[in-house]
């Protein structure tokens, strides 16, 4: 049930209800197809140059008195959003 609550907060109740109905009506294969289609509509993967910039930054100490990078600091310095994405 924790997964359903997480999905409800993350994607919204309407989408979750739709996914549950789709899986119940058509089975797992169509459910996977629907999730794949939704993934295609999401933001495109990060270009490899952007990923390289993030890695290069992470290998250097952050500016100022900070001793360690946080995800937010690294994303801001690299000019990207702090979200999980696939690498192109």
mmCIF file of N, CA and C in Angstrom:
data_model
loop_
_atom_site.group_PDB
_atom_site.id
_atom_site.type_symbol
_atom_site.label_atom_id
_atom_site.label_comp_id
_atom_site.label_asym_id
_atom_site.label_seq_id
_atom_site.Cartn_x
_atom_site.Cartn_y
_atom_site.Cartn_z
ATOM 1 N N UNK A 1 0.813 -1.204 0.000
ATOM 2 C CA UNK A 1 0.000 0.000 0.000
ATOM 3 C C UNK A 1 0.857 1.269 0.000
ATOM 4 N N UNK A 2 2.070 1.196 0.529
ATOM 5 C CA UNK A 2 2.949 2.363 0.530
ATOM 6 C C UNK A 2 3.250 2.824 -0.890
ATOM 7 N N UNK A 3 3.426 1.872 -1.807
ATOM 8 C CA UNK A 3 3.717 2.217 -3.194
ATOM 9 C C UNK A 3 2.550 2.986 -3.794
ATOM 10 N N UNK A 4 1.330 2.551 -3.520
ATOM 11 C CA UNK A 4 0.157 3.245 -4.058
ATOM 12 C C UNK A 4 0.056 4.661 -3.510
ATOM 13 N N UNK A 5 0.359 4.843 -2.233
ATOM 14 C CA UNK A 5 0.326 6.195 -1.666
ATOM 15 C C UNK A 5 1.394 7.079 -2.297
ATOM 16 N N UNK A 6 2.583 6.508 -2.510
ATOM 17 C CA UNK A 6 3.660 7.263 -3.150
ATOM 18 C C UNK A 6 3.255 7.664 -4.563
ATOM 19 N N UNK A 7 2.734 6.718 -5.331
ATOM 20 C CA UNK A 7 2.303 7.026 -6.696
ATOM 21 C C UNK A 7 1.189 8.060 -6.701
ATOM 22 N N UNK A 8 0.270 7.961 -5.767
ATOM 23 C CA UNK A 8 -0.834 8.921 -5.693
ATOM 24 C C UNK A 8 -0.298 10.328 -5.499
ATOM 25 N N UNK A 9 0.696 10.481 -4.625
ATOM 26 C CA UNK A 9 1.293 11.801 -4.400
ATOM 27 C C UNK A 9 2.130 12.240 -5.592
ATOM 28 N N UNK A 10 2.847 11.308 -6.213
ATOM 29 C CA UNK A 10 3.783 11.648 -7.283
ATOM 30 C C UNK A 10 3.101 11.963 -8.599
ATOM 31 N N UNK A 11 2.122 11.154 -8.977
ATOM 32 C CA UNK A 11 1.509 11.313 -10.295
ATOM 33 C C UNK A 11 0.080 11.796 -10.225
ATOM 34 N N UNK A 12 -0.509 11.763 -9.050
ATOM 35 C CA UNK A 12 -1.882 12.220 -8.902
ATOM 36 C C UNK A 12 -2.859 11.056 -8.914
ATOM 37 N N UNK A 13 -3.964 11.265 -8.239
ATOM 38 C CA UNK A 13 -4.973 10.222 -8.107
ATOM 39 C C UNK A 13 -5.615 9.823 -9.419
ATOM 40 N N UNK A 14 -5.819 10.781 -10.324
ATOM 41 C CA UNK A 14 -6.471 10.493 -11.606
ATOM 42 C C UNK A 14 -5.616 9.540 -12.429
ATOM 43 N N UNK A 15 -4.325 9.835 -12.541
ATOM 44 C CA UNK A 15 -3.429 8.970 -13.314
ATOM 45 C C UNK A 15 -3.317 7.593 -12.674
ATOM 46 N N UNK A 16 -3.218 7.550 -11.360
ATOM 47 C CA UNK A 16 -3.115 6.272 -10.669
ATOM 48 C C UNK A 16 -4.363 5.439 -10.903
ATOM 49 N N UNK A 17 -5.530 6.050 -10.791
ATOM 50 C CA UNK A 17 -6.782 5.327 -11.035
ATOM 51 C C UNK A 17 -6.838 4.809 -12.459
ATOM 52 N N UNK A 18 -6.384 5.615 -13.402
ATOM 53 C CA UNK A 18 -6.369 5.201 -14.808
ATOM 54 C C UNK A 18 -5.451 3.997 -15.003
ATOM 55 N N UNK A 19 -4.272 4.037 -14.398
ATOM 56 C CA UNK A 19 -3.331 2.923 -14.532
ATOM 57 C C UNK A 19 -3.902 1.650 -13.913
ATOM 58 N N UNK A 20 -4.516 1.787 -12.744
ATOM 59 C CA UNK A 20 -5.093 0.614 -12.090
ATOM 60 C C UNK A 20 -6.219 0.024 -12.940
ATOM 61 N N UNK A 21 -7.048 0.887 -13.503
ATOM 62 C CA UNK A 21 -8.149 0.427 -14.353
ATOM 63 C C UNK A 21 -7.610 -0.243 -15.617
ATOM 64 N N UNK A 22 -6.605 0.360 -16.230
ATOM 65 C CA UNK A 22 -6.009 -0.194 -17.445
ATOM 66 C C UNK A 22 -5.432 -1.583 -17.186
ATOM 67 N N UNK A 23 -4.722 -1.734 -16.084
ATOM 68 C CA UNK A 23 -4.141 -3.038 -15.760
ATOM 69 C C UNK A 23 -5.230 -4.062 -15.490
ATOM 70 N N UNK A 24 -6.279 -3.662 -14.775
ATOM 71 C CA UNK A 24 -7.367 -4.594 -14.471
ATOM 72 C C UNK A 24 -8.116 -5.017 -15.732
ATOM 73 N N UNK A 25 -8.343 -4.084 -16.658
ATOM 74 C CA UNK A 25 -9.121 -4.381 -17.860
ATOM 75 C C UNK A 25 -8.327 -5.152 -18.905
ATOM 76 N N UNK A 26 -7.085 -4.774 -19.119
ATOM 77 C CA UNK A 26 -6.350 -5.300 -20.266
ATOM 78 C C UNK A 26 -5.165 -6.183 -19.910
ATOM 79 N N UNK A 27 -4.721 -6.157 -18.688
ATOM 80 C CA UNK A 27 -3.601 -6.998 -18.299
ATOM 81 C C UNK A 27 -2.282 -6.240 -18.249
ATOM 82 N N UNK A 28 -1.267 -6.963 -17.897
ATOM 83 C CA UNK A 28 0.038 -6.367 -17.640
ATOM 84 C C UNK A 28 0.694 -5.784 -18.885
ATOM 85 N N UNK A 29 0.586 -6.446 -20.034
ATOM 86 C CA UNK A 29 1.267 -5.974 -21.246
ATOM 87 C C UNK A 29 0.802 -4.572 -21.632
ATOM 88 N N UNK A 30 -0.499 -4.347 -21.633
ATOM 89 C CA UNK A 30 -1.027 -3.027 -21.977
ATOM 90 C C UNK A 30 -0.647 -1.994 -20.923
ATOM 91 N N UNK A 31 -0.594 -2.430 -19.684
ATOM 92 C CA UNK A 31 -0.191 -1.541 -18.601
ATOM 93 C C UNK A 31 1.249 -1.067 -18.824
ATOM 94 N N UNK A 32 2.131 -1.991 -19.179
ATOM 95 C CA UNK A 32 3.525 -1.646 -19.469
ATOM 96 C C UNK A 32 3.594 -0.713 -20.673
ATOM 97 N N UNK A 33 2.782 -0.981 -21.706
ATOM 98 C CA UNK A 33 2.743 -0.103 -22.880
ATOM 99 C C UNK A 33 2.352 1.316 -22.492
ATOM 100 N N UNK A 34 1.378 1.446 -21.617
ATOM 101 C CA UNK A 34 0.924 2.764 -21.175
ATOM 102 C C UNK A 34 2.037 3.493 -20.422
ATOM 103 N N UNK A 35 2.720 2.797 -19.533
ATOM 104 C CA UNK A 35 3.819 3.421 -18.797
ATOM 105 C C UNK A 35 4.942 3.839 -19.740
ATOM 106 N N UNK A 36 5.215 3.021 -20.742
ATOM 107 C CA UNK A 36 6.250 3.347 -21.723
ATOM 108 C C UNK A 36 5.868 4.588 -22.506
ATOM 109 N N UNK A 37 4.608 4.695 -22.881
ATOM 110 C CA UNK A 37 4.132 5.867 -23.627
ATOM 111 C C UNK A 37 4.249 7.128 -22.770
ATOM 112 N N UNK A 38 3.917 7.031 -21.513
ATOM 113 C CA UNK A 38 4.034 8.176 -20.608
ATOM 114 C C UNK A 38 5.502 8.581 -20.478
ATOM 115 N N UNK A 39 6.389 7.593 -20.374
ATOM 116 C CA UNK A 39 7.820 7.894 -20.267
ATOM 117 C C UNK A 39 8.313 8.632 -21.512
ATOM 118 N N UNK A 40 7.798 8.261 -22.681
ATOM 119 C CA UNK A 40 8.203 8.932 -23.917
ATOM 120 C C UNK A 40 7.804 10.403 -23.917
ATOM 121 N N UNK A 41 6.711 10.721 -23.234
ATOM 122 C CA UNK A 41 6.216 12.095 -23.215
ATOM 123 C C UNK A 41 6.971 12.966 -22.212
ATOM 124 N N UNK A 42 7.726 12.351 -21.329
ATOM 125 C CA UNK A 42 8.484 13.104 -20.334
ATOM 126 C C UNK A 42 9.648 13.821 -20.997
ATOM 127 N N UNK A 43 10.327 14.630 -20.215
ATOM 128 C CA UNK A 43 11.469 15.374 -20.744
ATOM 129 C C UNK A 43 12.496 14.404 -21.328
ATOM 130 N N UNK A 44 13.170 14.816 -22.386
ATOM 131 C CA UNK A 44 14.173 13.939 -22.994
ATOM 132 C C UNK A 44 15.358 13.719 -22.052
ATOM 133 N N UNK A 45 16.137 12.672 -22.311
ATOM 134 C CA UNK A 45 17.301 12.414 -21.461
ATOM 135 C C UNK A 45 18.329 13.536 -21.555
ATOM 136 N N UNK A 46 19.157 13.617 -20.548
ATOM 137 C CA UNK A 46 20.221 14.626 -20.558
ATOM 138 C C UNK A 46 21.264 14.263 -21.611
ATOM 139 N N UNK A 47 21.741 15.245 -22.355
ATOM 140 C CA UNK A 47 22.823 14.980 -23.309
ATOM 141 C C UNK A 47 24.092 14.557 -22.564
ATOM 142 N N UNK A 48 24.923 13.782 -23.226
ATOM 143 C CA UNK A 48 26.136 13.291 -22.571
ATOM 144 C C UNK A 48 27.070 14.430 -22.163
ATOM 145 N N UNK A 49 27.069 15.535 -22.908
ATOM 146 C CA UNK A 49 27.894 16.683 -22.533
ATOM 147 C C UNK A 49 27.473 17.271 -21.200
ATOM 148 N N UNK A 50 26.173 17.324 -20.959
ATOM 149 C CA UNK A 50 25.653 17.832 -19.685
ATOM 150 C C UNK A 50 26.030 16.888 -18.554
ATOM 151 N N UNK A 51 25.890 15.606 -18.801
ATOM 152 C CA UNK A 51 26.267 14.617 -17.787
ATOM 153 C C UNK A 51 27.753 14.743 -17.466
ATOM 154 N N UNK A 52 28.570 14.925 -18.487
ATOM 155 C CA UNK A 52 30.011 15.075 -18.275
ATOM 156 C C UNK A 52 30.309 16.314 -17.436
ATOM 157 N N UNK A 53 29.571 17.409 -17.680
ATOM 158 C CA UNK A 53 29.763 18.638 -16.908
ATOM 159 C C UNK A 53 29.434 18.396 -15.433
ATOM 160 N N UNK A 54 28.350 17.666 -15.170
ATOM 161 C CA UNK A 54 27.967 17.368 -13.787
ATOM 162 C C UNK A 54 29.043 16.514 -13.120
ATOM 163 N N UNK A 55 29.517 15.504 -13.822
ATOM 164 C CA UNK A 55 30.562 14.636 -13.263
ATOM 165 C C UNK A 55 31.832 15.432 -12.987
ATOM 166 N N UNK A 56 32.232 16.279 -13.931
ATOM 167 C CA UNK A 56 33.429 17.101 -13.730
ATOM 168 C C UNK A 56 33.290 17.996 -12.504
ATOM 169 N N UNK A 57 32.123 18.604 -12.346
ATOM 170 C CA UNK A 57 31.888 19.442 -11.166
ATOM 171 C C UNK A 57 31.972 18.619 -9.888
ATOM 172 N N UNK A 58 31.372 17.436 -9.910
ATOM 173 C CA UNK A 58 31.323 16.593 -8.714
ATOM 174 C C UNK A 58 32.712 16.130 -8.280
ATOM 175 N N UNK A 59 33.627 16.047 -9.217
ATOM 176 C CA UNK A 59 34.981 15.597 -8.890
ATOM 177 C C UNK A 59 35.841 16.703 -8.284
ATOM 178 N N UNK A 60 35.382 17.938 -8.374
ATOM 179 C CA UNK A 60 36.093 19.076 -7.785
ATOM 180 C C UNK A 60 35.381 19.497 -6.501
ATOM 181 N N UNK A 61 36.105 20.088 -5.548
ATOM 182 C CA UNK A 61 35.427 20.575 -4.343
ATOM 183 C C UNK A 61 34.538 21.771 -4.682
ATOM 184 N N UNK A 62 33.426 21.915 -3.974
ATOM 185 C CA UNK A 62 32.554 23.059 -4.231
ATOM 186 C C UNK A 62 33.218 24.368 -3.808
ATOM 187 N N UNK A 63 32.758 25.454 -4.402
ATOM 188 C CA UNK A 63 33.305 26.776 -4.077
ATOM 189 C C UNK A 63 32.888 27.191 -2.668
ATOM 190 N N UNK A 64 33.642 28.078 -2.097
ATOM 191 C CA UNK A 64 33.309 28.609 -0.781
ATOM 192 C C UNK A 64 33.766 27.697 0.342
ATOM 193 N N UNK A 65 33.082 27.818 1.460
ATOM 194 C CA UNK A 65 33.462 27.057 2.647
ATOM 195 C C UNK A 65 32.826 25.678 2.699
ATOM 196 N N UNK A 66 31.971 25.383 1.760
ATOM 197 C CA UNK A 66 31.297 24.087 1.738
ATOM 198 C C UNK A 66 32.304 22.990 1.417
ATOM 199 N N UNK A 67 32.206 21.876 2.137
ATOM 200 C CA UNK A 67 33.175 20.796 1.936
ATOM 201 C C UNK A 67 32.662 19.685 1.026
ATOM 202 N N UNK A 68 31.344 19.569 0.888
ATOM 203 C CA UNK A 68 30.772 18.496 0.074
ATOM 204 C C UNK A 68 29.645 19.039 -0.797
ATOM 205 N N UNK A 69 29.508 18.463 -1.978
ATOM 206 C CA UNK A 69 28.392 18.821 -2.852
ATOM 207 C C UNK A 69 27.104 18.200 -2.328
ATOM 208 N N UNK A 70 26.008 18.918 -2.452
ATOM 209 C CA UNK A 70 24.685 18.323 -2.294
ATOM 210 C C UNK A 70 24.107 18.207 -3.699
ATOM 211 N N UNK A 71 23.072 17.419 -3.842
ATOM 212 C CA UNK A 71 22.441 17.284 -5.148
ATOM 213 C C UNK A 71 21.938 18.613 -5.675
ATOM 214 N N UNK A 72 21.329 19.405 -4.799
ATOM 215 C CA UNK A 72 20.802 20.714 -5.212
ATOM 216 C C UNK A 72 21.911 21.662 -5.653
ATOM 217 N N UNK A 73 22.991 21.693 -4.886
ATOM 218 C CA UNK A 73 24.109 22.578 -5.241
ATOM 219 C C UNK A 73 24.705 22.182 -6.589
ATOM 220 N N UNK A 74 24.876 20.896 -6.786
ATOM 221 C CA UNK A 74 25.468 20.394 -8.024
ATOM 222 C C UNK A 74 24.571 20.689 -9.219
ATOM 223 N N UNK A 75 23.279 20.464 -9.052
ATOM 224 C CA UNK A 75 22.333 20.748 -10.138
ATOM 225 C C UNK A 75 22.333 22.234 -10.484
ATOM 226 N N UNK A 76 22.336 23.082 -9.464
ATOM 227 C CA UNK A 76 22.337 24.526 -9.711
ATOM 228 C C UNK A 76 23.616 24.960 -10.427
ATOM 229 N N UNK A 77 24.754 24.452 -9.983
ATOM 230 C CA UNK A 77 26.030 24.814 -10.601
ATOM 231 C C UNK A 77 26.114 24.336 -12.048
ATOM 232 N N UNK A 78 25.487 23.196 -12.336
ATOM 233 C CA UNK A 78 25.525 22.640 -13.692
ATOM 234 C C UNK A 78 24.415 23.193 -14.575
ATOM 235 N N UNK A 79 23.459 23.886 -13.960
ATOM 236 C CA UNK A 79 22.359 24.454 -14.734
ATOM 237 C C UNK A 79 21.321 23.438 -15.157
ATOM 238 N N UNK A 80 21.111 22.414 -14.321
ATOM 239 C CA UNK A 80 20.094 21.404 -14.613
ATOM 240 C C UNK A 80 19.151 21.296 -13.424
ATOM 241 N N UNK A 81 18.031 20.621 -13.643
ATOM 242 C CA UNK A 81 17.091 20.386 -12.555
ATOM 243 C C UNK A 81 17.499 19.133 -11.799
ATOM 244 N N UNK A 82 17.195 19.106 -10.522
ATOM 245 C CA UNK A 82 17.510 17.945 -9.698
ATOM 246 C C UNK A 82 16.365 16.945 -9.810
ATOM 247 N N UNK A 83 16.392 16.160 -10.861
ATOM 248 C CA UNK A 83 15.425 15.083 -11.062
ATOM 249 C C UNK A 83 16.166 13.907 -11.668
ATOM 250 N N UNK A 84 15.611 12.748 -11.522
ATOM 251 C CA UNK A 84 16.235 11.563 -12.121
ATOM 252 C C UNK A 84 15.870 11.481 -13.593
ATOM 253 N N UNK A 85 16.867 11.312 -14.431
ATOM 254 C CA UNK A 85 16.652 11.132 -15.865
ATOM 255 C C UNK A 85 17.648 10.129 -16.402
ATOM 256 N N UNK A 86 17.307 9.588 -17.534
ATOM 257 C CA UNK A 86 18.238 8.678 -18.203
ATOM 258 C C UNK A 86 19.314 9.484 -18.906
ATOM 259 N N UNK A 87 20.456 8.877 -19.060
ATOM 260 C CA UNK A 87 21.545 9.491 -19.820
ATOM 261 C C UNK A 87 21.405 9.048 -21.263
ATOM 262 N N UNK A 88 21.510 10.015 -22.188
ATOM 263 C CA UNK A 88 21.360 9.681 -23.609
ATOM 264 C C UNK A 88 22.520 8.844 -24.079
#
